[in-house]
């Protein structure tokens, strides 16, 4: 199924590689370019090739360019043998969907998108839109009494709704929702489509689209306006007025398409916009359906398309290989072999010491390539030779990875992807991680982006196909987190004097008698300080940390010590 989104997938430089290297894409784009020039007086190809991206800020240029790219991407998929069994469109994406379905010829489709976007341009600066984490029904309840100023614009999923309307009224509503703990995010647009603000466009749009000649659909199309199958003839001027004004029922349309056998969705856009919503609905149903992209922002466009084509081929889709490889070799029969099905896996060797592998992170290990959007993987091998400080953190005879090590790994993951200052919340320690005395422990860290920040999971292999989860946590943005904070001069002057440096002054471990936990010197690097109501500065030794650790967060060995140091310096009456 081909899925055509509305705005949001655009980026400067998109489609240049495909325009230069793919004949089918280029031919389709040239045809749309000629049609858009007839109705709008500018060239989408010239806009795409321009070093200036001013067209991205003009809705009357942006929408025709996106329409042109969508039609060309659909033509490229067809050239490779990928033909849709059904199509669905989202807002302005319904125009390209109707053309690919055979309902609109190219000239009529170009006329609709050019007229629609030209009429919307004067509305710029008068509207606003926002995504809220509410069902459509719940959002409708919150809009009671202000329907004339704010409307439901889009239902993207059972838990995601887009609101549209007057900026002041929307801002007030978002404040109320945020106060109730509802996730809200403004959309970077200044036109309130699918709201009362577009009502004045009804008459001029009907007049400008007079004479449209929709035809019977050749490819099944599901309407996101009516939620029914499109016969074809009903997509006249009145339908396109409703397409601009009424809510986009995308979630219900996808829900309808998921009924029945396995489904495969291809988003026809230079960057995925709707795929996350489709994937979430697939996962909620526990189905084996597949969703692939046609491009990703700032990535090799042909490589992304070919990767998606390979994913479709592995699911049984026929591919027109002659379009990719014009010169075909002479096939030869291969001799058959009576497979015994005996497994001969090579035993894994001990991984290199922490920080010794080129490009590896001292806390996370080597990064793995991921096929999942905004998901990162690392694998790290822990053993006592590579991380000798672990030997000092024992429960009986077992060497355990300290909880502070996991915390440091979670924070390091967010730091590596450039997320900035984050606070760790909802930390759950599910099971201990035991480091063998004569082997190694493989730890995999998975960082996933979500609308509010990140989730992190740290696990180790527990068999051929099983994993044992040790830690899960959530990372949320927190500008109050101070990284590399140094106490002010006044605090340092008011602090108690230096503590003695005799090795016998090491803070004793208060817990071994009752918990059987042994914290040896590497896990007890704090010097004692007297109880005092005045500020106290404690020195933490890092002599047992990894030699590469200073480039990153403090050694995990400092974690238990820091907690006890804080407790020991607290007034007894506190």
Coordinates of C-alpha atoms in Angstrom, one line a residue:
X1 CA 0.0 0.0 0.0
X2 CA 1.3 3.4 -0.9
X3 CA 0.9 6.1 1.8
X4 CA 1.1 9.8 0.7
X5 CA 1.7 12.3 3.6
X6 CA 0.9 16.0 3.6
X7 CA 3.6 18.5 4.6
X8 CA 6.5 17.8 6.9
X9 CA 8.8 15.5 4.8
X10 CA 10.5 18.3 2.9
X11 CA 14.2 19.1 3.3
X12 CA 16.7 21.3 1.4
X13 CA 18.6 19.2 -1.3
X14 CA 16.0 16.4 -1.5
X15 CA 15.5 14.5 -4.8
X16 CA 18.7 15.8 -6.4
X17 CA 20.4 12.3 -6.4
X18 CA 17.4 10.6 -7.9
X19 CA 16.9 13.3 -10.5
X20 CA 20.5 12.8 -11.6
X21 CA 20.6 9.0 -11.5
X22 CA 17.2 7.5 -12.0
X23 CA 15.6 7.8 -15.5
X24 CA 12.0 6.9 -14.3
X25 CA 12.1 9.4 -11.5
X26 CA 13.5 12.1 -13.8
X27 CA 10.9 11.5 -16.5
X28 CA 8.0 11.7 -14.1
X29 CA 9.3 14.8 -12.3
X30 CA 9.7 16.5 -15.7
X31 CA 6.1 15.8 -16.6
X32 CA 4.9 17.2 -13.3
X33 CA 7.2 20.2 -13.7
X34 CA 5.5 21.1 -16.9
X35 CA 2.0 20.8 -15.4
X36 CA 2.9 22.9 -12.4
X37 CA 4.4 25.6 -14.6
X38 CA 1.2 25.8 -16.5
X39 CA -0.9 26.4 -13.3
X40 CA 1.6 28.1 -10.9
X41 CA 4.2 29.7 -13.1
X42 CA 7.3 28.2 -11.4
X43 CA 9.4 25.1 -11.9
X44 CA 9.6 22.5 -9.1
X45 CA 12.8 21.1 -10.7
X46 CA 14.4 24.6 -10.5
X47 CA 13.3 24.9 -6.8
X48 CA 14.8 21.5 -6.0
X49 CA 18.1 22.3 -7.7
X50 CA 18.4 25.8 -6.2
X51 CA 21.0 26.4 -3.5
X52 CA 18.5 28.9 -2.0
X53 CA 15.7 27.2 0.0
X54 CA 13.3 30.1 0.1
X55 CA 10.6 28.0 -1.5
X56 CA 10.5 25.9 1.7
X57 CA 8.9 28.9 3.4
X58 CA 6.2 29.5 0.8
X59 CA 3.2 27.2 1.0
X60 CA 2.2 28.0 -2.6
X61 CA 5.6 26.6 -3.8
X62 CA 6.2 23.9 -1.1
X63 CA 3.0 21.9 -1.7
X64 CA 3.4 21.7 -5.5
X65 CA 7.1 20.6 -5.0
X66 CA 6.1 17.9 -2.5
X67 CA 3.4 16.8 -4.9
X68 CA 5.9 16.5 -7.8
X69 CA 8.3 14.5 -5.6
X70 CA 5.6 12.1 -4.5
X71 CA 4.4 11.4 -8.1
X72 CA 8.0 10.9 -9.2
X73 CA 8.7 8.5 -6.3
X74 CA 5.6 6.5 -7.1
X75 CA 6.8 6.2 -10.7
X76 CA 10.2 5.0 -9.5
X77 CA 8.7 2.3 -7.4
X78 CA 6.6 1.2 -10.4
X79 CA 9.6 1.1 -12.6
X80 CA 11.2 -1.4 -10.3
X81 CA 8.1 -3.5 -10.4
X82 CA 6.5 -2.4 -7.1
X83 CA 2.9 -1.6 -7.9
X84 CA 0.4 -0.7 -5.2
X85 CA -2.6 -2.8 -4.3
X86 CA -4.1 0.3 -2.6
X87 CA -3.3 3.9 -1.9
X88 CA -4.2 6.3 1.0
X89 CA -3.4 10.0 1.3
X90 CA -3.1 12.4 4.2
X91 CA -4.4 16.0 3.7
X92 CA -2.7 17.3 0.5
X93 CA -1.2 13.8 0.0
X94 CA -4.6 12.7 -1.2
X95 CA -4.0 14.7 -4.4
X96 CA -1.0 12.5 -5.4
X97 CA -2.8 9.4 -4.1
X98 CA -5.8 10.1 -6.4
X99 CA -3.5 10.6 -9.3
X100 CA -1.6 7.4 -8.7
X101 CA -5.0 5.6 -8.3
X102 CA -6.0 6.8 -11.8
X103 CA -8.8 9.1 -10.5
X104 CA -7.1 12.3 -11.6
X105 CA -5.0 12.9 -14.6
X106 CA -1.8 14.8 -14.1
X107 CA -3.1 18.2 -15.2
X108 CA -6.1 18.1 -12.9
X109 CA -4.0 16.9 -10.0
X110 CA -1.5 19.7 -10.6
X111 CA -4.3 22.2 -10.8
X112 CA -5.8 21.2 -7.5
X113 CA -2.5 21.4 -5.6
X114 CA -1.5 24.7 -7.2
X115 CA -4.9 26.4 -6.6
X116 CA -5.2 25.0 -3.1
X117 CA -1.8 26.2 -1.9
X118 CA -2.1 29.6 -3.7
X119 CA -5.4 30.3 -1.8
X120 CA -3.8 29.3 1.5
X121 CA -0.9 31.6 1.3
X122 CA -2.7 34.8 2.5
X123 CA -3.7 32.8 5.6
X124 CA -0.1 32.6 6.7
X125 CA 0.7 34.0 10.1
X126 CA -3.0 33.8 11.3
X127 CA -3.1 30.2 12.5
X128 CA -1.3 27.6 14.5
X129 CA -1.3 23.8 14.9
X130 CA -0.2 21.4 17.7
X131 CA 0.1 17.7 18.4
X132 CA -1.5 16.4 21.6
X133 CA -1.3 13.0 23.1
X134 CA -5.0 12.4 23.2
X135 CA -7.5 10.3 21.4
X136 CA -9.8 12.1 19.0
X137 CA -12.7 11.6 21.3
X138 CA -10.8 12.9 24.3
X139 CA -9.6 15.9 22.3
X140 CA -13.1 16.7 21.3
X141 CA -14.2 16.8 24.9
X142 CA -11.4 19.3 25.7
X143 CA -12.6 21.5 22.8
X144 CA -16.1 22.0 24.1
X145 CA -17.0 25.7 24.1
X146 CA -14.2 26.7 21.7
X147 CA -15.0 24.8 18.5
X148 CA -15.3 28.1 16.6
X149 CA -11.7 28.9 17.4
X150 CA -9.9 25.5 17.6
X151 CA -10.6 22.3 15.7
X152 CA -9.5 18.7 15.4
X153 CA -7.3 18.8 12.3
X154 CA -5.9 15.3 12.2
X155 CA -6.3 11.9 13.9
X156 CA -2.9 10.3 13.3
X157 CA -3.2 7.3 15.7
X158 CA -5.5 6.2 18.6
X159 CA -3.3 8.3 20.9
X160 CA -2.2 11.2 18.7
X161 CA -4.4 14.1 17.5
X162 CA -3.5 17.4 15.8
X163 CA -5.3 20.6 16.8
X164 CA -5.6 23.6 14.6
X165 CA -7.0 27.2 14.9
X166 CA -6.5 30.6 16.4
X167 CA -3.0 30.9 18.0
X168 CA -4.2 32.6 21.2
X169 CA -7.0 30.1 21.8
X170 CA -4.7 27.2 21.0
X171 CA -2.0 28.5 23.3
X172 CA -4.5 28.7 26.2
X173 CA -5.7 25.2 25.6
X174 CA -2.2 23.8 25.4
X175 CA -1.4 25.4 28.8
X176 CA -4.4 23.6 30.3
X177 CA -3.4 20.3 28.8
X178 CA 0.2 20.6 29.9
X179 CA -1.0 21.4 33.4
X180 CA -3.0 18.1 33.3
X181 CA 0.1 16.2 32.3
X182 CA -0.8 15.8 28.6
X183 CA 2.1 15.8 26.1
X184 CA 1.8 18.7 23.7
X185 CA 4.1 19.9 20.9
X186 CA 3.5 22.8 18.5
X187 CA 3.9 22.2 14.7
X188 CA 6.0 24.6 12.7
X189 CA 3.3 26.0 10.5
X190 CA 1.4 29.3 10.6
X191 CA -1.6 28.3 8.5
X192 CA -4.5 26.6 10.4
X193 CA -5.7 24.1 7.8
X194 CA -8.7 21.9 8.7
X195 CA -10.1 24.6 10.9
X196 CA -12.7 27.4 10.6
X197 CA -9.9 29.7 9.3
X198 CA -10.1 28.1 5.8
X199 CA -13.9 28.5 5.5
X200 CA -13.5 31.7 3.4
X201 CA -11.6 29.7 0.8
X202 CA -14.6 27.5 0.0
X203 CA -16.2 29.6 -2.7
X204 CA -13.0 30.6 -4.6
X205 CA -11.7 27.0 -4.4
X206 CA -15.0 25.6 -5.9
X207 CA -14.8 28.2 -8.7
X208 CA -11.2 27.5 -9.5
X209 CA -11.7 23.8 -9.7
X210 CA -14.8 23.9 -11.9
X211 CA -14.5 21.4 -14.7
X212 CA -12.5 18.7 -12.9
X213 CA -13.0 15.4 -14.6
X214 CA -12.4 12.6 -12.1
X215 CA -12.4 9.1 -13.5
X216 CA -13.1 5.6 -12.0
X217 CA -10.3 4.4 -9.8
X218 CA -7.9 1.8 -11.3
X219 CA -6.2 1.2 -8.0
X220 CA -8.3 1.0 -4.7
X221 CA -8.1 4.2 -2.7
X222 CA -9.3 4.7 0.9
X223 CA -10.5 8.2 1.6
X224 CA -9.3 9.9 4.8
X225 CA -12.2 12.3 4.5
X226 CA -15.1 9.8 4.2
X227 CA -13.3 6.6 5.4
X228 CA -14.8 4.7 2.5
X229 CA -13.5 3.2 -0.8
X230 CA -13.2 5.8 -3.5
X231 CA -15.1 4.9 -6.7
X232 CA -13.6 7.9 -8.5
X233 CA -16.3 10.2 -9.7
X234 CA -17.0 11.7 -6.3
X235 CA -13.6 13.4 -6.2
X236 CA -14.9 16.6 -7.8
X237 CA -14.4 20.2 -6.5
X238 CA -16.7 19.7 -3.5
X239 CA -14.5 16.8 -2.2
X240 CA -11.3 18.9 -2.4
X241 CA -13.0 21.7 -0.4
X242 CA -13.8 19.1 2.3
X243 CA -10.3 17.7 2.1
X244 CA -8.9 21.1 3.1
X245 CA -11.6 21.8 5.8
X246 CA -12.6 18.5 7.5
X247 CA -10.4 16.4 9.9
X248 CA -7.9 14.0 8.4
X249 CA -9.1 10.5 9.6
X250 CA -5.8 8.8 9.0
X251 CA -5.8 6.5 12.0
X252 CA -9.2 5.1 11.1
X253 CA -8.2 4.7 7.5
X254 CA -5.1 2.7 8.5
X255 CA -7.1 0.7 11.0
X256 CA -9.4 -0.2 8.1
X257 CA -6.5 -1.3 5.9
X258 CA -5.1 -3.5 8.6
X259 CA -8.2 -5.7 8.5
X260 CA -7.5 -8.9 6.7
X261 CA -4.2 -10.5 5.6
X262 CA -0.6 -9.2 6.0
X263 CA -0.1 -5.6 4.8
X264 CA 3.0 -3.8 3.5
X265 CA 3.1 0.0 3.7
X266 CA 5.4 2.2 1.6
X267 CA 5.5 5.9 2.6
X268 CA 5.9 7.9 -0.6
X269 CA 7.9 10.9 0.7
X270 CA 11.5 12.1 0.9
X271 CA 11.4 11.6 4.7
X272 CA 9.1 9.5 6.9
X273 CA 6.3 11.4 8.5
X274 CA 3.4 8.9 8.9
X275 CA 5.4 5.7 9.2
X276 CA 5.9 5.9 13.0
X277 CA 2.1 6.1 13.4
X278 CA 1.6 3.1 11.1
X279 CA 4.3 1.1 12.9
X280 CA 2.8 1.8 16.3
X281 CA -0.6 0.6 15.1
X282 CA 1.0 -2.5 13.6
X283 CA 2.8 -3.3 16.9
X284 CA -0.3 -2.8 19.0
X285 CA -2.0 -5.5 17.0
X286 CA 1.0 -7.8 17.1
X287 CA 0.9 -8.3 13.4
X288 CA 3.8 -9.2 11.0
X289 CA 3.1 -6.3 8.7
X290 CA 6.0 -4.3 7.2
X291 CA 6.4 -0.5 6.7
X292 CA 9.3 0.9 4.6
X293 CA 10.4 4.4 3.6
X294 CA 11.2 6.0 0.3
X295 CA 13.8 8.4 1.7
X296 CA 15.5 9.8 4.8
X297 CA 16.6 13.4 5.4
X298 CA 20.3 14.0 4.4
X299 CA 20.9 10.4 3.6
X300 CA 21.9 8.8 0.2
X301 CA 18.6 8.7 -1.5
X302 CA 19.3 5.8 -3.9
X303 CA 20.8 3.7 -1.1
X304 CA 17.7 4.3 1.1
X305 CA 15.4 3.3 -1.8
X306 CA 17.4 0.2 -2.6
X307 CA 17.4 -0.9 1.1
X308 CA 13.6 -0.6 1.1
X309 CA 13.4 -2.5 -2.2
X310 CA 15.5 -5.3 -0.7
X311 CA 13.1 -5.4 2.3
X312 CA 10.1 -5.8 0.0
X313 CA 11.9 -8.5 -2.1
X314 CA 12.5 -10.5 1.0
X315 CA 8.8 -10.4 1.7
X316 CA 8.1 -11.9 -1.7
X317 CA 7.5 -8.8 -3.9
X318 CA 8.6 -9.3 -7.5
X319 CA 11.3 -6.9 -8.6
X320 CA 12.0 -5.8 -12.1
X321 CA 15.7 -6.5 -11.9
X322 CA 16.3 -5.5 -15.5
X323 CA 15.7 -1.9 -14.5
X324 CA 18.6 -2.2 -12.0
X325 CA 20.9 -4.4 -14.0
X326 CA 20.5 -4.0 -17.8
X327 CA 23.0 -6.7 -18.6
X328 CA 21.9 -10.1 -17.3
X329 CA 24.2 -13.0 -16.8
X330 CA 23.6 -16.5 -18.0
X331 CA 22.0 -18.6 -15.2
X332 CA 23.6 -21.9 -14.4
X333 CA 22.0 -24.7 -12.3
X334 CA 23.8 -25.2 -9.0
X335 CA 24.5 -28.8 -7.8
X336 CA 22.2 -29.9 -5.0
X337 CA 23.7 -30.8 -1.6
X338 CA 22.2 -33.1 1.0
X339 CA 22.4 -30.7 4.0
X340 CA 22.9 -32.3 7.3
X341 CA 21.8 -29.2 9.2
X342 CA 24.6 -29.4 11.7
X343 CA 25.5 -26.1 13.4
X344 CA 29.1 -25.1 13.5
X345 CA 29.3 -21.7 15.3
X346 CA 32.7 -20.3 16.0
X347 CA 33.1 -19.7 19.7
X348 CA 33.4 -16.0 20.4
X349 CA 36.8 -14.7 21.5
X350 CA 37.3 -12.4 24.4
X351 CA 36.6 -8.8 23.3
X352 CA 39.4 -6.2 23.3
X353 CA 39.9 -4.2 26.5
X354 CA 37.5 -1.3 27.2
X355 CA 38.5 1.7 25.1
X356 CA 41.1 -0.2 23.1
X357 CA 38.9 -0.8 20.0
X358 CA 39.1 2.1 17.5
X359 CA 35.9 4.1 17.8
X360 CA 34.6 2.2 20.9
X361 CA 33.2 4.1 23.8
X362 CA 34.8 3.2 27.2
X363 CA 31.4 2.7 28.9
X364 CA 29.2 1.5 25.9
X365 CA 31.6 -0.4 23.7
X366 CA 31.3 -0.5 19.9
X367 CA 28.3 1.0 18.1
X368 CA 26.2 -1.3 15.9
X369 CA 24.4 -0.3 12.8
X370 CA 20.6 0.0 13.3
X371 CA 17.8 -0.3 10.7
X372 CA 15.4 1.3 13.1
X373 CA 14.8 5.0 13.0
X374 CA 16.2 7.0 16.0
X375 CA 17.4 3.8 17.7
X376 CA 21.0 3.2 18.7
X377 CA 22.8 0.0 19.8
X378 CA 26.1 -0.6 21.5
X379 CA 27.8 -3.8 22.6
X380 CA 30.4 -4.0 25.3
X381 CA 32.5 -6.9 26.7
X382 CA 33.2 -6.7 30.4
X383 CA 35.9 -8.8 32.0
X384 CA 38.1 -8.4 35.0
X385 CA 41.2 -8.0 32.9
X386 CA 39.7 -5.1 31.0
X387 CA 37.9 -3.5 34.0
X388 CA 39.8 -4.6 37.1
X389 CA 37.8 -2.2 39.4
X390 CA 34.8 -4.6 39.0
X391 CA 36.6 -7.2 41.2
X392 CA 36.1 -4.9 44.2
X393 CA 32.3 -5.0 43.9
X394 CA 31.2 -8.4 45.1
X395 CA 28.2 -10.2 46.6
X396 CA 29.7 -13.2 48.3
X397 CA 31.9 -14.8 45.6
X398 CA 30.1 -13.1 42.7
X399 CA 31.4 -10.1 40.9
X400 CA 28.5 -7.8 40.1
X401 CA 28.3 -4.8 37.8
X402 CA 27.5 -1.8 40.1
X403 CA 24.3 0.0 39.6
X404 CA 26.3 3.2 39.2
X405 CA 28.0 1.6 36.2
X406 CA 24.6 1.2 34.6
X407 CA 23.6 4.7 35.4
X408 CA 26.8 6.0 33.8
X409 CA 26.2 3.9 30.7
X410 CA 22.6 5.2 30.3
X411 CA 23.8 8.8 30.6
X412 CA 26.7 8.2 28.3
X413 CA 24.4 6.9 25.6
X414 CA 22.4 10.1 25.5
X415 CA 25.6 12.1 25.6
X416 CA 27.0 10.1 22.6
X417 CA 24.0 10.9 20.4
X418 CA 24.3 14.6 21.2
X419 CA 21.2 14.9 23.3
X420 CA 22.5 17.5 25.7
X421 CA 21.6 17.6 29.4
X422 CA 19.3 14.8 30.5
X423 CA 17.9 13.5 33.8
X424 CA 17.6 9.8 34.6
X425 CA 14.1 8.9 35.7
X426 CA 12.1 5.7 36.2
X427 CA 15.2 3.6 36.7
X428 CA 14.4 -0.1 37.2
X429 CA 17.1 -2.7 38.1
X430 CA 15.5 -6.0 36.9
X431 CA 18.3 -8.5 37.6
X432 CA 22.0 -8.5 38.7
X433 CA 24.7 -8.7 36.0
X434 CA 27.4 -11.2 37.1
X435 CA 30.9 -10.9 35.6
X436 CA 32.6 -14.3 35.5
X437 CA 36.0 -14.6 37.1
X438 CA 37.5 -16.4 34.0
X439 CA 35.4 -15.1 31.2
X440 CA 33.5 -12.0 29.9
X441 CA 30.0 -10.5 30.1
X442 CA 28.5 -9.1 27.0
X443 CA 26.3 -6.1 27.6
X444 CA 24.1 -4.5 24.9
X445 CA 22.8 -1.0 25.4
X446 CA 19.7 0.1 23.4
X447 CA 18.7 3.8 23.3
X448 CA 15.4 4.6 21.7
X449 CA 14.0 8.1 21.1
X450 CA 10.4 8.9 22.1
X451 CA 8.5 12.1 22.0
X452 CA 9.5 13.0 25.5
X453 CA 13.2 12.0 25.4
X454 CA 14.7 8.6 25.4
X455 CA 14.3 5.1 26.9
X456 CA 17.3 2.9 27.5
X457 CA 17.7 -0.8 28.1
X458 CA 20.8 -2.7 29.1
X459 CA 20.7 -6.5 28.7
X460 CA 23.0 -9.5 28.2
X461 CA 22.6 -12.8 26.2
X462 CA 20.9 -15.5 28.1
X463 CA 20.9 -18.3 25.5
X464 CA 20.7 -18.8 21.7
X465 CA 17.9 -16.3 21.2
X466 CA 17.1 -15.0 24.6
X467 CA 18.2 -11.9 26.5
X468 CA 18.3 -11.1 30.2
X469 CA 17.3 -7.5 30.9
X470 CA 19.3 -5.9 33.7
X471 CA 18.2 -2.3 33.6
X472 CA 15.5 -0.1 32.0
X473 CA 15.3 3.6 32.4
X474 CA 13.9 6.8 31.0
X475 CA 15.9 9.9 30.1
X476 CA 14.1 13.3 30.1
X477 CA 15.5 16.7 29.1
X478 CA 16.6 18.6 32.2
X479 CA 18.3 22.0 31.7
X480 CA 19.1 22.0 35.5
X481 CA 21.5 19.2 35.1
X482 CA 25.0 20.6 35.6
X483 CA 27.7 18.9 33.7
X484 CA 31.3 19.6 34.9
X485 CA 30.1 21.9 37.7
X486 CA 32.8 23.4 39.9
X487 CA 31.8 24.9 43.3
X488 CA 32.0 28.7 43.5
X489 CA 34.9 30.4 45.3
X490 CA 32.6 31.4 48.1
X491 CA 31.6 27.8 48.6
X492 CA 35.2 26.5 48.5
X493 CA 36.2 29.2 51.1
X494 CA 33.3 28.3 53.4
X495 CA 33.9 24.6 53.2
X496 CA 35.7 22.7 55.9
X497 CA 39.4 22.3 55.6
X498 CA 41.3 19.6 53.7
X499 CA 40.8 16.1 54.9
X500 CA 43.8 14.0 55.8
X501 CA 45.4 11.9 53.1
X502 CA 46.5 8.9 55.2
X503 CA 45.4 5.6 53.4
X504 CA 43.9 4.4 56.6
X505 CA 41.3 7.3 56.4
X506 CA 39.4 5.5 53.7
X507 CA 35.7 5.6 54.6
X508 CA 34.7 2.1 56.0
X509 CA 31.9 0.2 54.4
X510 CA 28.9 0.2 56.7
X511 CA 27.0 -2.7 55.0
X512 CA 28.9 -6.0 54.8
X513 CA 27.7 -7.5 58.0
X514 CA 24.0 -7.4 57.0
X515 CA 24.1 -7.6 53.2
X516 CA 27.2 -9.8 52.5
X517 CA 28.2 -7.0 50.0
X518 CA 31.9 -6.4 49.9
X519 CA 33.2 -3.0 48.7
X520 CA 36.9 -3.1 48.3
X521 CA 39.2 0.0 47.9
X522 CA 38.3 0.8 44.3
X523 CA 34.6 1.1 45.3
X524 CA 35.5 3.1 48.4
X525 CA 37.5 6.1 47.1
X526 CA 36.2 8.8 49.4
X527 CA 38.1 10.5 52.2
X528 CA 36.1 11.0 55.5
X529 CA 34.8 14.5 56.4
X530 CA 33.4 15.6 59.8
X531 CA 29.7 16.1 60.2
X532 CA 29.1 19.9 59.9
X533 CA 26.3 22.3 59.0
X534 CA 28.9 24.2 56.9
X535 CA 29.5 23.2 53.2
X536 CA 31.9 20.2 52.9
X537 CA 34.1 19.3 50.0
X538 CA 35.0 15.6 49.7
X539 CA 37.8 14.3 47.5
X540 CA 37.1 11.2 45.5
X541 CA 40.1 9.2 44.2
X542 CA 39.8 7.8 40.7
X543 CA 43.1 5.9 40.6
X544 CA 41.2 2.7 39.8
X545 CA 39.2 4.1 36.9
X546 CA 39.8 3.3 33.2
X547 CA 42.6 5.5 31.8
X548 CA 40.2 6.8 29.2
X549 CA 37.5 7.7 31.6
X550 CA 38.4 11.4 32.1
X551 CA 37.0 12.1 28.6
X552 CA 33.6 10.9 29.8
X553 CA 31.4 10.8 32.9
X554 CA 32.9 10.0 36.3
X555 CA 34.0 6.3 36.9
X556 CA 31.1 4.1 38.0
X557 CA 33.3 3.1 40.9
X558 CA 32.6 6.5 42.4
X559 CA 28.9 5.9 42.5
X560 CA 28.5 3.9 45.7
X561 CA 31.1 6.0 47.4
X562 CA 29.4 9.3 46.4
X563 CA 26.1 8.1 47.9
X564 CA 27.7 7.1 51.2
X565 CA 29.8 10.3 51.3
X566 CA 26.6 12.4 51.0
X567 CA 24.9 10.4 53.7
X568 CA 27.9 10.7 56.1
X569 CA 28.1 14.5 55.8
X570 CA 24.5 15.0 56.6
X571 CA 23.6 16.4 60.0
X572 CA 22.1 13.8 62.4
X573 CA 19.0 16.0 62.7
X574 CA 18.5 16.5 59.0

